Amino acid sequence: MVRTGELRRPAAAALANLVLAGVYWASAKVGLLEQVVVAGAVVTPLWPPTGIALSCLLLLGLWMWPGIALGTLLVISTLTRLDLAGFGVVAGNTLAPVCACLMLRRVGFRTELDRLRDGVALVSLGAFAAMVISATLGSGTQVLTGALPPGDFWRTWSAWWVGDAMGVLVIAPLLLAFRNVRPPRNVPLYRWAEAAVLLAGTVVVSLLTTRSSMSLLFLVFPVIVWAALRFQLVGAAPCVLVMSVFAINAATGRSGPFTGHSLLESMVNLQALNASAALTALLLSAIVTEQSTIRRKIEQACTELAEVVDRLAPGESRRRWPPDGEPG
């Protein structure tokens, strides 16, 4: 029986890694639909596989890293032949989410994202700091192998880093938020109506702001704030994803507010928008969730204290709480 159990665990781990590799490859194909070429290197403004990889490591454990490496190999094999530069990309795309996971664990990160410190850690360590590894190894090995001119290193590095960081900021919160969602029960009808209006409003506002020649991209922020205040990360994360998809499509096609701008200018404006939207949704949702948790704990403590007073002096808590002159 012990031997069978030992065989089942590696089999389950291998199957999980294969599934992750397949999801990684599929999400990469989606991300490459809006690819841009910077100094001969193919990069994307938003790289979804990075967010998926980090989420899997945080939820399932570090033993999922072979699936990330295998998925990266599959992606490279569909784009070009595998060479030394390709192995550098595999190493960078694997090490970056692994290091991000280790750093987040080190600071006590909670996947519920119910504290402000969790949101700050995901942004600073998971996105901005750890993704330096993938950008450096990917761009650096291409320079060393001659596939990328040394003068174009920083342009490629910055585009690579931003794409991976946006993958963490946009995709990881979405996956972590929906992982904790439970089937809704006794939800008032007006809440369903509000959610439907929010989703429709997000699509309409994103479509209008990314198709208009006027600079109206800032109009997406009231919608994101509305989603974060009313539905926390479960509502805000999908809004950010919808907005990012419309904005990326407009930037890569040089349409709407990106008309007449160079590729560099379009990418800078796009990533400033995506980063600001993701940060607003993530941090505001974390603040609201943390305050709601504190309020529930205070209410629970008051209820427990009232029960103790009732046991020590029956009827005293009902007479004294709430105080005279204050509404119940």
CSV table of C-alpha atoms in Angstrom, one decimal:
chain,number,residue,atom,x,y,z
A,1,MET,CA,0.0,0.0,0.0
A,2,VAL,CA,2.9,2.4,0.8
A,3,ARG,CA,4.5,1.6,-2.6
A,4,THR,CA,1.2,2.3,-4.4
A,5,GLY,CA,0.8,5.6,-2.6
A,6,GLU,CA,4.3,6.6,-3.5
A,7,LEU,CA,3.6,5.8,-7.1
A,8,ARG,CA,0.4,7.7,-7.2
A,9,ARG,CA,1.9,10.9,-5.9
A,10,PRO,CA,4.6,11.2,-8.6
A,11,ALA,CA,1.9,10.3,-11.2
A,12,ALA,CA,-0.4,13.0,-9.9
A,13,ALA,CA,2.4,15.5,-9.9
A,14,ALA,CA,3.5,14.6,-13.4
A,15,LEU,CA,-0.1,15.0,-14.6
A,16,ALA,CA,-0.5,18.3,-12.9
A,17,ASN,CA,2.7,19.6,-14.5
A,18,LEU,CA,1.5,18.4,-17.9
A,19,VAL,CA,-1.7,20.3,-17.5
A,20,LEU,CA,0.1,23.4,-16.4
A,21,ALA,CA,2.4,23.1,-19.5
A,22,GLY,CA,-0.7,22.9,-21.7
A,23,VAL,CA,-2.4,25.9,-20.1
A,24,TYR,CA,0.9,27.8,-20.2
A,25,TRP,CA,1.2,27.1,-24.0
A,26,ALA,CA,-2.4,28.0,-24.7
A,27,SER,CA,-2.3,31.2,-22.8
A,28,ALA,CA,1.0,32.1,-24.6
A,29,LYS,CA,-0.8,31.7,-27.9
A,30,VAL,CA,-3.5,34.1,-26.7
A,31,GLY,CA,-0.8,36.6,-25.5
A,32,LEU,CA,1.0,36.4,-28.9
A,33,LEU,CA,-2.1,37.5,-30.7
A,34,GLU,CA,-1.0,41.1,-29.7
A,35,GLN,CA,2.7,40.7,-30.1
A,36,VAL,CA,5.1,43.4,-31.1
A,37,VAL,CA,8.7,43.2,-32.3
A,38,VAL,CA,11.3,45.2,-30.4
A,39,ALA,CA,14.7,45.2,-32.0
A,40,GLY,CA,14.0,41.9,-33.7
A,41,ALA,CA,12.7,40.2,-30.4
A,42,VAL,CA,9.1,39.2,-30.1
A,43,VAL,CA,7.5,40.5,-26.9
A,44,THR,CA,4.0,41.1,-25.8
A,45,PRO,CA,2.5,44.0,-23.7
A,46,LEU,CA,0.8,41.5,-21.5
A,47,TRP,CA,2.2,38.0,-21.0
A,48,PRO,CA,-0.5,35.9,-19.3
A,49,PRO,CA,1.6,32.7,-18.7
A,50,THR,CA,3.7,34.5,-16.1
A,51,GLY,CA,0.6,35.3,-14.0
A,52,ILE,CA,-0.7,31.7,-14.4
A,53,ALA,CA,2.7,30.3,-13.4
A,54,LEU,CA,3.0,32.4,-10.3
A,55,SER,CA,-0.6,31.6,-9.3
A,56,CYS,CA,0.0,27.8,-9.6
A,57,LEU,CA,3.2,28.0,-7.6
A,58,LEU,CA,1.4,29.9,-4.8
A,59,LEU,CA,-1.6,27.7,-4.7
A,60,LEU,CA,-0.1,24.2,-5.4
A,61,GLY,CA,3.6,24.5,-4.5
A,62,LEU,CA,7.1,24.9,-5.9
A,63,TRP,CA,6.9,21.3,-7.3
A,64,MET,CA,5.0,22.8,-10.3
A,65,TRP,CA,8.1,24.4,-11.7
A,66,PRO,CA,8.7,21.6,-14.3
A,67,GLY,CA,5.3,22.5,-15.9
A,68,ILE,CA,6.5,26.1,-16.4
A,69,ALA,CA,9.7,25.0,-18.0
A,70,LEU,CA,8.0,22.5,-20.3
A,71,GLY,CA,5.4,25.1,-21.2
A,72,THR,CA,8.1,27.6,-22.1
A,73,LEU,CA,9.8,25.0,-24.3
A,74,LEU,CA,6.6,24.3,-26.1
A,75,VAL,CA,6.1,28.0,-26.8
A,76,ILE,CA,9.6,28.5,-28.1
A,77,SER,CA,9.4,25.4,-30.3
A,78,THR,CA,6.3,26.9,-32.0
A,79,LEU,CA,8.1,30.2,-32.7
A,80,THR,CA,11.7,29.2,-33.6
A,81,ARG,CA,14.3,26.5,-33.2
A,82,LEU,CA,15.6,25.9,-29.7
A,83,ASP,CA,19.1,27.1,-29.2
A,84,LEU,CA,21.2,28.6,-26.4
A,85,ALA,CA,19.1,31.8,-26.4
A,86,GLY,CA,16.0,29.6,-26.1
A,87,PHE,CA,17.4,27.8,-23.0
A,88,GLY,CA,18.1,31.3,-21.5
A,89,VAL,CA,14.4,32.2,-22.0
A,90,VAL,CA,13.3,28.9,-20.4
A,91,ALA,CA,15.6,29.5,-17.4
A,92,GLY,CA,14.4,33.1,-17.0
A,93,ASN,CA,10.7,32.3,-17.4
A,94,THR,CA,11.0,29.5,-14.9
A,95,LEU,CA,13.2,31.2,-12.3
A,96,ALA,CA,11.3,34.4,-12.2
A,97,PRO,CA,7.9,33.0,-10.9
A,98,VAL,CA,9.8,30.6,-8.6
A,99,CYS,CA,11.8,33.4,-7.0
A,100,ALA,CA,8.6,35.5,-6.8
A,101,CYS,CA,6.9,32.7,-5.0
A,102,LEU,CA,9.8,32.3,-2.6
A,103,MET,CA,9.9,36.0,-1.8
A,104,LEU,CA,6.2,36.2,-1.3
A,105,ARG,CA,6.3,33.3,1.1
A,106,ARG,CA,9.2,34.9,2.9
A,107,VAL,CA,7.1,38.0,3.8
A,108,GLY,CA,4.0,36.0,4.8
A,109,PHE,CA,1.9,36.6,1.7
A,110,ARG,CA,-1.6,35.2,1.8
A,111,THR,CA,-3.3,34.2,-1.4
A,112,GLU,CA,-6.7,35.5,-0.2
A,113,LEU,CA,-5.3,39.1,-0.8
A,114,ASP,CA,-7.3,40.3,2.1
A,115,ARG,CA,-4.6,42.7,3.5
A,116,LEU,CA,-3.0,45.7,2.1
A,117,ARG,CA,0.4,44.3,2.7
A,118,ASP,CA,-0.4,41.3,0.5
A,119,GLY,CA,-1.3,43.6,-2.4
A,120,VAL,CA,1.9,45.6,-1.9
A,121,ALA,CA,4.0,42.5,-1.8
A,122,LEU,CA,2.5,41.1,-5.0
A,123,VAL,CA,3.2,44.3,-6.8
A,124,SER,CA,6.7,45.0,-5.5
A,125,LEU,CA,8.1,41.5,-5.1
A,126,GLY,CA,6.0,39.3,-7.4
A,127,ALA,CA,5.7,41.7,-10.3
A,128,PHE,CA,8.4,44.4,-10.3
A,129,ALA,CA,11.3,42.7,-8.6
A,130,ALA,CA,11.1,39.1,-9.6
A,131,MET,CA,10.4,39.8,-13.3
A,132,VAL,CA,13.8,41.4,-13.6
A,133,ILE,CA,15.2,37.8,-13.7
A,134,SER,CA,13.2,36.7,-16.8
A,135,ALA,CA,13.9,40.0,-18.6
A,136,THR,CA,17.6,39.9,-17.9
A,137,LEU,CA,18.2,36.2,-18.7
A,138,GLY,CA,16.0,36.4,-21.8
A,139,SER,CA,17.5,39.5,-23.3
A,140,GLY,CA,21.0,38.8,-22.0
A,141,THR,CA,21.3,35.4,-23.6
A,142,GLN,CA,20.1,36.8,-26.9
A,143,VAL,CA,22.8,39.4,-26.8
A,144,LEU,CA,25.4,36.7,-25.9
A,145,THR,CA,24.4,34.5,-28.8
A,146,GLY,CA,24.3,37.4,-31.3
A,147,ALA,CA,20.6,37.2,-31.8
A,148,LEU,CA,20.2,40.7,-30.4
A,149,PRO,CA,22.5,43.7,-31.0
A,150,PRO,CA,24.0,44.9,-27.7
A,151,GLY,CA,22.7,48.4,-28.4
A,152,ASP,CA,19.1,47.1,-28.3
A,153,PHE,CA,19.5,45.3,-25.0
A,154,TRP,CA,17.7,47.9,-22.8
A,155,ARG,CA,14.8,48.4,-25.2
A,156,THR,CA,14.2,44.7,-25.3
A,157,TRP,CA,14.8,44.3,-21.6
A,158,SER,CA,12.3,47.0,-20.7
A,159,ALA,CA,9.6,45.6,-23.0
A,160,TRP,CA,10.2,42.0,-21.7
A,161,TRP,CA,10.1,43.1,-18.1
A,162,VAL,CA,6.9,45.1,-18.5
A,163,GLY,CA,5.1,42.3,-20.3
A,164,ASP,CA,5.9,39.8,-17.5
A,165,ALA,CA,5.1,42.3,-14.8
A,166,MET,CA,1.7,43.1,-16.4
A,167,GLY,CA,1.0,39.3,-16.6
A,168,VAL,CA,1.5,39.1,-12.8
A,169,LEU,CA,-0.5,42.3,-12.0
A,170,VAL,CA,-3.5,41.5,-14.3
A,171,ILE,CA,-3.7,37.7,-14.4
A,172,ALA,CA,-2.5,36.5,-10.9
A,173,PRO,CA,-5.0,38.6,-8.9
A,174,LEU,CA,-7.8,37.4,-11.1
A,175,LEU,CA,-6.9,33.7,-10.6
A,176,LEU,CA,-6.3,34.1,-6.9
A,177,ALA,CA,-9.6,36.0,-6.4
A,178,PHE,CA,-11.7,33.4,-8.2
A,179,ARG,CA,-10.0,30.6,-6.4
A,180,ASN,CA,-11.8,31.6,-3.2
A,181,VAL,CA,-15.2,32.3,-4.8
A,182,ARG,CA,-18.0,30.1,-3.5
A,183,PRO,CA,-21.5,29.6,-5.1
A,184,PRO,CA,-23.5,32.6,-4.1
A,185,ARG,CA,-26.5,32.0,-1.8
A,186,ASN,CA,-29.3,34.4,-0.9
A,187,VAL,CA,-27.8,37.2,-3.0
A,188,PRO,CA,-30.3,40.0,-3.5
A,189,LEU,CA,-31.5,40.6,-7.0
A,190,TYR,CA,-30.2,44.2,-7.0
A,191,ARG,CA,-26.6,42.8,-6.5
A,192,TRP,CA,-26.9,40.7,-9.6
A,193,ALA,CA,-28.3,43.7,-11.5
A,194,GLU,CA,-25.5,45.9,-10.2
A,195,ALA,CA,-22.9,43.3,-11.3
A,196,ALA,CA,-24.4,43.1,-14.8
A,197,VAL,CA,-24.4,46.8,-15.1
A,198,LEU,CA,-20.8,47.0,-14.0
A,199,LEU,CA,-19.7,44.4,-16.5
A,200,ALA,CA,-21.6,46.1,-19.3
A,201,GLY,CA,-20.3,49.5,-18.3
A,202,THR,CA,-16.7,48.2,-18.3
A,203,VAL,CA,-17.1,47.0,-21.8
A,204,VAL,CA,-18.7,50.2,-23.1
A,205,VAL,CA,-16.3,52.5,-21.3
A,206,SER,CA,-13.3,50.5,-22.5
A,207,LEU,CA,-14.6,50.4,-26.0
A,208,LEU,CA,-15.3,54.1,-26.2
A,209,THR,CA,-12.0,55.2,-24.6
A,210,THR,CA,-9.8,53.0,-26.7
A,211,ARG,CA,-11.6,53.9,-30.0
A,212,SER,CA,-11.9,57.6,-29.5
A,213,SER,CA,-9.1,59.8,-30.9
A,214,MET,CA,-9.4,61.9,-27.8
A,215,SER,CA,-7.3,61.1,-24.7
A,216,LEU,CA,-10.1,59.7,-22.5
A,217,LEU,CA,-8.4,56.6,-21.1
A,218,PHE,CA,-8.7,58.0,-17.6
A,219,LEU,CA,-12.4,57.3,-17.7
A,220,VAL,CA,-11.8,53.7,-16.9
A,221,PHE,CA,-10.7,54.5,-13.4
A,222,PRO,CA,-14.2,55.4,-11.9
A,223,VAL,CA,-15.4,52.0,-13.2
A,224,ILE,CA,-12.5,50.2,-11.5
A,225,VAL,CA,-13.0,52.1,-8.2
A,226,TRP,CA,-16.7,51.2,-8.4
A,227,ALA,CA,-15.9,47.6,-8.9
A,228,ALA,CA,-13.3,47.5,-6.1
A,229,LEU,CA,-15.5,49.3,-3.5
A,230,ARG,CA,-18.6,47.2,-4.2
A,231,PHE,CA,-17.2,43.7,-5.2
A,232,GLN,CA,-13.6,43.9,-4.1
A,233,LEU,CA,-11.0,41.9,-6.2
A,234,VAL,CA,-13.6,39.5,-7.6
A,235,GLY,CA,-15.2,42.4,-9.4
A,236,ALA,CA,-12.2,44.6,-10.0
A,237,ALA,CA,-9.9,42.0,-11.5
A,238,PRO,CA,-12.1,41.1,-14.4
A,239,CYS,CA,-12.7,44.8,-15.1
A,240,VAL,CA,-8.9,45.4,-15.3
A,241,LEU,CA,-8.6,42.4,-17.7
A,242,VAL,CA,-11.3,43.7,-20.0
A,243,MET,CA,-9.9,47.2,-20.0
A,244,SER,CA,-6.3,45.9,-20.7
A,245,VAL,CA,-7.4,43.7,-23.6
A,246,PHE,CA,-9.1,46.7,-25.3
A,247,ALA,CA,-6.2,49.0,-24.6
A,248,ILE,CA,-3.6,46.5,-25.9
A,249,ASN,CA,-5.6,46.0,-29.1
A,250,ALA,CA,-5.7,49.7,-29.7
A,251,ALA,CA,-2.0,50.3,-28.9
A,252,THR,CA,-0.7,47.5,-31.1
A,253,GLY,CA,-3.0,48.6,-33.9
A,254,ARG,CA,-2.1,52.3,-33.4
A,255,SER,CA,-5.7,53.3,-33.2
A,256,GLY,CA,-7.8,55.5,-31.0
A,257,PRO,CA,-5.7,57.6,-28.5
A,258,PHE,CA,-2.5,55.8,-29.8
A,259,THR,CA,-2.9,57.1,-33.4
A,260,GLY,CA,0.2,59.0,-34.6
A,261,HIS,CA,2.4,57.8,-31.9
A,262,SER,CA,5.6,55.7,-32.3
A,263,LEU,CA,5.8,52.1,-31.0
A,264,LEU,CA,7.8,53.2,-28.0
A,265,GLU,CA,5.4,56.0,-27.1
A,266,SER,CA,2.4,53.7,-27.5
A,267,MET,CA,3.9,51.0,-25.3
A,268,VAL,CA,4.8,53.6,-22.6
A,269,ASN,CA,1.3,55.0,-22.6
A,270,LEU,CA,-0.2,51.5,-22.6
A,271,GLN,CA,1.8,50.1,-19.8
A,272,ALA,CA,1.3,53.2,-17.7
A,273,LEU,CA,-2.4,52.8,-18.1
A,274,ASN,CA,-2.3,49.0,-17.4
A,275,ALA,CA,-0.1,49.4,-14.4
A,276,SER,CA,-2.1,52.2,-12.9
A,277,ALA,CA,-5.4,50.3,-13.4
A,278,ALA,CA,-4.0,47.1,-12.0
A,279,LEU,CA,-2.5,48.8,-9.0
A,280,THR,CA,-5.7,50.8,-8.3
A,281,ALA,CA,-7.9,47.6,-8.4
A,282,LEU,CA,-5.5,45.5,-6.4
A,283,LEU,CA,-4.6,47.9,-3.6
A,284,LEU,CA,-8.1,49.4,-3.2
A,285,SER,CA,-9.7,46.0,-3.1
A,286,ALA,CA,-7.2,44.9,-0.5
A,287,ILE,CA,-8.0,47.9,1.7
A,288,VAL,CA,-11.7,47.4,1.5
A,289,THR,CA,-11.4,43.7,2.2
A,290,GLU,CA,-9.1,44.3,5.2
A,291,GLN,CA,-11.5,46.9,6.6
A,292,SER,CA,-14.5,44.5,6.2
A,293,THR,CA,-12.5,41.8,8.0
A,294,ILE,CA,-11.6,44.1,10.9
A,295,ARG,CA,-15.3,45.2,11.2
A,296,ARG,CA,-16.5,41.6,11.3
A,297,LYS,CA,-13.9,40.7,14.0
A,298,ILE,CA,-15.0,43.7,16.1
A,299,GLU,CA,-18.6,42.7,15.8
A,300,GLN,CA,-17.8,39.1,16.7
A,301,ALA,CA,-15.8,40.3,19.7
A,302,CYS,CA,-18.7,42.5,20.9
A,303,THR,CA,-21.1,39.6,20.6
A,304,GLU,CA,-18.8,37.4,22.6
A,305,LEU,CA,-18.3,40.0,25.2
A,306,ALA,CA,-22.1,40.5,25.5
A,307,GLU,CA,-22.5,36.7,26.0
A,308,VAL,CA,-19.9,36.8,28.8
A,309,VAL,CA,-21.7,39.7,30.5
A,310,ASP,CA,-25.0,37.8,30.2
A,311,ARG,CA,-23.5,34.8,32.0
A,312,LEU,CA,-22.0,37.0,34.8
A,313,ALA,CA,-25.0,39.3,35.1
A,314,PRO,CA,-28.1,38.1,33.3
A,315,GLY,CA,-30.0,40.8,31.4
A,316,GLU,CA,-27.3,43.4,32.0
A,317,SER,CA,-25.9,43.4,28.4
A,318,ARG,CA,-29.4,44.0,27.0
A,319,ARG,CA,-30.0,46.8,29.3
A,320,ARG,CA,-26.6,48.5,28.8
A,321,TRP,CA,-26.1,47.8,25.1
A,322,PRO,CA,-26.5,49.9,23.0
A,323,PRO,CA,-25.9,52.8,25.4
A,324,ASP,CA,-28.9,55.1,26.1
A,325,GLY,CA,-29.5,57.7,23.4
A,326,GLU,CA,-27.7,55.8,20.7
A,327,PRO,CA,-29.5,53.9,17.9
A,328,GLY,CA,-29.3,50.1,17.9
